[in-house]
């Protein structure tokens, strides 16, 4: 396997993509995703991931140093532990589940394809008018295995077609919450089982919630869903098709959305605080990411040529919207956040906060149920002591009967053995008398 090669593949000598200079970053695309995934390598502290993109980063698969006892007497060898963890994680591969929620036509599939450079919706069939009348929300799961410089990522995208199409949107949020709970329940069951080594983690690590660019802020249905989901999953808000808005409109919409969230006491995914010893570039990147929430994105699966450069963009009669230009959209910021810098933190928060909450609820429900059952048993035993005694004496009687039967059969067996013995003796005597004659 690639990841076990002894010679590490050469690293690109480029600087990390700066968010402010992200325009025309099509060429850096591969390295962003690569850096993203390699930042996951057994490293729970995403703050270190910035180092992973700098020139000074160690090779991807450094050969573990073999301790030379003769030359270096102070060398114990545990300095290779990070590499051991790294190799093991790379070998195992990574899993990430992303849920995309929002009305149809908001550019969800286009954005997912742009983010992961794939075509997850190749065989997508748009529902016809009759099917749309049913207006039920479904859950559609698509998985793709991506490999980049020896690092394998199994990406699962959970889509919710039909979301928000009905007048009454209760069904829409119920489908989402049920799906998230089911995955937690499955994980809880697997974790409590005997074979815990190969548990597949299908828990939803992040939910990209698409807000339409039209309208003035969050709608009631958005608030309803977010309120029901924000304690179960990491929600990241995204304003879809942001090229419909100018800069001022984007800014105002973002402000109103944030205000709405605050007024409704809704807490979306919280970015971890940046460590004080981080370098200035990373701190700046972190600040820019935080300031961009909710991300106003433009998606496109078309590569256009602008001034001799290939860019991912949307061609309009009046010009080109460059998806990767920070002046045009927050696409690069979203991709940096989701893949390069915070993927592991999203997974950690899922495990440490959301799943822990679910687990605690499950355990408390189970213990409450057990307590109730015990109480019921106690009450039953007190109220029916006489009946209980009667049941015991009946059992005793049956046991005595069986004992008696066994004893009788043993007697019979002994008698038969005795008879056999006597017959045998008589036969022998008879034979003796015959010889005598
Ligand atoms: P979904 O139903 O939410 O998955 O939406 P799609 O990704 O299928 O996009 C619906 C339509 O919107 C398609 O014609 C896309 O080309 C277009 N579209 C996708 N993203 C954008 C965008 O960012 N801006 C604009 N203006 N159109 C977009």
Coordinates of C-alpha atoms in Angstrom, one line a residue, residues 194-433:
X194 CA -18.9 -7.8 21.8
X195 CA -16.9 -6.8 18.7
X196 CA -16.0 -3.2 19.1
X197 CA -13.0 -3.2 16.8
X198 CA -14.7 -2.7 13.5
X199 CA -17.4 -0.3 14.3
X200 CA -18.4 1.8 11.4
X201 CA -19.0 5.4 12.3
X202 CA -22.0 6.7 10.5
X203 CA -22.7 9.5 12.9
X204 CA -23.3 12.9 11.3
X205 CA -20.3 15.0 12.0
X206 CA -21.5 18.2 10.4
X207 CA -24.7 19.6 9.0
X208 CA -24.5 22.2 6.3
X209 CA -27.8 24.1 6.5
X210 CA -28.5 26.1 3.4
X211 CA -30.3 29.5 3.8
X212 CA -31.7 31.0 0.7
X213 CA -30.2 34.3 -0.4
X214 CA -33.7 35.8 -0.9
X215 CA -35.7 36.8 2.1
X216 CA -34.5 39.1 4.9
X217 CA -33.3 36.6 7.5
X218 CA -34.0 33.2 8.9
X219 CA -37.5 31.9 8.3
X220 CA -39.6 30.3 10.9
X221 CA -39.0 26.9 9.4
X222 CA -35.2 27.5 9.5
X223 CA -35.4 28.4 13.2
X224 CA -37.6 25.4 13.9
X225 CA -35.2 23.0 12.4
X226 CA -32.1 24.6 13.8
X227 CA -33.6 24.7 17.2
X228 CA -34.3 21.0 17.1
X229 CA -30.9 20.1 15.7
X230 CA -28.4 22.3 17.4
X231 CA -27.9 20.1 20.4
X232 CA -27.5 17.0 18.2
X233 CA -25.1 18.0 15.5
X234 CA -22.6 20.6 14.5
X235 CA -24.6 23.0 12.4
X236 CA -22.8 25.3 9.9
X237 CA -24.9 27.9 8.2
X238 CA -24.4 28.5 4.5
X239 CA -26.1 31.2 2.4
X240 CA -26.5 29.5 -1.0
X241 CA -26.3 31.2 -4.4
X242 CA -24.6 34.2 -2.8
X243 CA -24.0 35.6 -6.3
X244 CA -27.6 36.8 -6.2
X245 CA -26.5 39.4 -3.6
X246 CA -24.1 42.3 -3.7
X247 CA -21.5 42.8 -0.9
X248 CA -23.7 45.1 1.3
X249 CA -26.6 42.7 1.0
X250 CA -24.5 39.8 2.0
X251 CA -23.2 41.7 5.0
X252 CA -26.6 42.7 6.1
X253 CA -28.1 39.2 5.7
X254 CA -25.3 37.7 7.7
X255 CA -25.8 40.3 10.5
X256 CA -29.6 39.6 10.6
X257 CA -29.0 35.8 10.7
X258 CA -26.6 36.1 13.6
X259 CA -29.0 38.4 15.4
X260 CA -31.8 35.9 14.9
X261 CA -29.7 33.1 16.3
X262 CA -28.8 35.1 19.3
X263 CA -32.4 36.2 20.0
X264 CA -33.5 32.5 19.8
X265 CA -30.6 31.3 22.0
X266 CA -29.3 29.0 19.3
X267 CA -25.7 27.9 19.4
X268 CA -24.3 26.7 16.2
X269 CA -20.9 25.0 15.9
X270 CA -18.4 26.8 18.1
X271 CA -14.9 27.3 16.7
X272 CA -12.3 26.3 19.2
X273 CA -10.2 29.1 20.5
X274 CA -6.9 29.6 18.9
X275 CA -3.8 28.7 21.0
X276 CA -1.8 31.7 22.0
X277 CA 1.4 30.1 20.7
X278 CA 0.1 29.7 17.2
X279 CA 1.8 31.6 14.4
X280 CA 0.3 34.9 13.2
X281 CA -0.8 33.5 9.8
X282 CA -2.9 30.8 11.5
X283 CA -4.4 33.3 13.9
X284 CA -5.3 35.6 11.1
X285 CA -6.9 32.7 9.1
X286 CA -8.8 31.7 12.2
X287 CA -10.1 35.2 12.7
X288 CA -11.2 35.5 9.0
X289 CA -13.0 32.1 9.2
X290 CA -14.9 33.1 12.3
X291 CA -15.8 36.5 10.9
X292 CA -17.2 34.9 7.7
X293 CA -19.9 32.9 9.4
X294 CA -22.5 32.2 8.0
X295 CA -20.5 31.4 4.8
X296 CA -22.0 33.0 1.7
X297 CA -21.1 30.6 -1.1
X298 CA -21.3 30.3 -4.8
X299 CA -20.9 26.8 -6.4
X300 CA -20.0 25.8 -9.8
X301 CA -18.8 22.6 -11.6
X302 CA -17.5 24.5 -14.6
X303 CA -13.9 25.4 -15.1
X304 CA -13.5 28.6 -17.1
X305 CA -10.5 30.3 -18.5
X306 CA -10.1 33.9 -17.3
X307 CA -7.0 35.9 -18.3
X308 CA -5.1 32.7 -19.2
X309 CA -5.9 31.2 -15.8
X310 CA -8.3 28.2 -15.2
X311 CA -10.9 29.1 -12.6
X312 CA -14.0 27.4 -11.2
X313 CA -16.7 29.9 -12.0
X314 CA -20.0 30.9 -13.4
X315 CA -20.2 32.7 -16.7
X316 CA -22.7 35.5 -16.9
X317 CA -23.3 37.9 -19.8
X318 CA -21.6 40.7 -17.7
X319 CA -18.7 38.7 -16.5
X320 CA -17.4 35.7 -14.5
X321 CA -18.1 34.9 -10.9
X322 CA -15.0 33.2 -9.7
X323 CA -16.1 30.8 -7.0
X324 CA -12.6 30.7 -5.5
X325 CA -12.2 34.4 -5.3
X326 CA -12.6 35.7 -1.7
X327 CA -14.1 38.9 -3.1
X328 CA -16.9 36.9 -4.8
X329 CA -17.7 34.2 -2.3
X330 CA -16.7 32.4 0.9
X331 CA -16.3 29.1 -0.9
X332 CA -12.6 28.9 -0.2
X333 CA -13.2 29.8 3.5
X334 CA -15.8 27.1 3.8
X335 CA -13.6 24.5 2.1
X336 CA -10.6 25.5 4.3
X337 CA -12.8 25.3 7.4
X338 CA -14.5 22.0 6.5
X339 CA -11.6 20.1 5.1
X340 CA -8.3 21.7 6.0
X341 CA -8.6 23.0 9.5
X342 CA -11.7 21.8 11.4
X343 CA -12.7 18.4 10.1
X344 CA -11.1 16.6 13.0
X345 CA -12.6 19.1 15.5
X346 CA -16.0 18.5 14.0
X347 CA -15.5 14.8 14.6
X348 CA -14.2 15.4 18.1
X349 CA -17.2 17.6 19.0
X350 CA -19.6 15.0 17.6
X351 CA -17.9 12.4 19.8
X352 CA -17.3 14.5 23.0
X353 CA -20.4 16.6 23.0
X354 CA -23.3 15.4 20.9
X355 CA -22.8 11.7 21.2
X356 CA -21.9 12.0 24.9
X357 CA -25.3 13.8 25.4
X358 CA -27.1 11.1 23.6
X359 CA -25.2 8.4 25.5
X360 CA -26.0 10.0 28.8
X361 CA -29.7 10.2 28.0
X362 CA -29.7 6.5 26.9
X363 CA -27.9 5.4 30.1
X364 CA -30.2 7.5 32.3
X365 CA -33.3 6.1 30.5
X366 CA -32.0 2.5 30.9
X367 CA -31.3 2.9 34.6
X368 CA -34.7 4.6 35.1
X369 CA -36.3 1.7 33.4
X370 CA -34.4 -0.8 35.5
X371 CA -35.3 1.1 38.6
X372 CA -39.0 1.1 37.6
X373 CA -38.9 -2.7 36.9
X374 CA -37.3 -3.4 40.2
X375 CA -39.9 -1.3 42.0
X376 CA -42.6 -3.2 40.2
X377 CA -41.2 -6.5 41.1
X378 CA -40.9 -5.5 44.7
X379 CA -44.5 -4.3 44.8
X380 CA -45.7 -7.5 43.2
X381 CA -43.8 -9.6 45.6
X382 CA -45.2 -7.8 48.6
X383 CA -48.8 -7.8 47.4
X384 CA -48.8 -11.5 46.5
X385 CA -46.7 -13.1 49.2
X386 CA -49.4 -15.8 49.8
X387 CA -49.5 -16.7 46.1
X388 CA -45.7 -16.7 46.1
X389 CA -45.7 -19.2 49.0
X390 CA -48.2 -21.4 47.2
X391 CA -46.1 -21.3 44.0
X392 CA -43.0 -22.3 46.1
X393 CA -44.8 -25.3 47.7
X394 CA -46.1 -26.5 44.4
X395 CA -42.6 -26.5 43.0
X396 CA -41.4 -28.3 46.1
X397 CA -44.1 -30.9 45.6
X398 CA -43.1 -31.5 42.0
X399 CA -39.4 -31.8 43.0
X400 CA -40.2 -34.4 45.7
X401 CA -42.3 -36.4 43.2
X402 CA -39.4 -36.4 40.8
X403 CA -37.0 -37.5 43.6
X404 CA -39.3 -40.3 44.5
X405 CA -39.5 -41.5 40.9
X406 CA -35.7 -41.5 40.6
X407 CA -35.3 -43.4 43.8
X408 CA -37.8 -46.1 42.6
X409 CA -36.0 -46.5 39.3
X410 CA -32.7 -46.9 41.1
X411 CA -34.3 -49.7 43.3
X412 CA -35.6 -51.4 40.2
X413 CA -32.1 -51.2 38.6
X414 CA -30.5 -52.7 41.7
X415 CA -33.0 -55.5 41.7
X416 CA -32.4 -56.3 38.1
X417 CA -28.7 -56.3 38.6
X418 CA -29.1 -58.7 41.5
X419 CA -31.3 -61.0 39.5
X420 CA -28.8 -61.1 36.6
X421 CA -26.0 -61.9 39.1
X422 CA -27.9 -64.9 40.5
X423 CA -28.8 -66.2 37.1
X424 CA -25.2 -66.0 36.2
X425 CA -24.1 -67.9 39.3
X426 CA -26.7 -70.6 38.7
X427 CA -25.5 -71.1 35.1
X428 CA -21.9 -71.5 36.4
X429 CA -23.0 -74.1 38.9
X430 CA -24.9 -76.0 36.3
X431 CA -21.8 -76.1 34.1
X432 CA -19.7 -77.3 37.0
X433 CA -22.1 -80.2 37.6

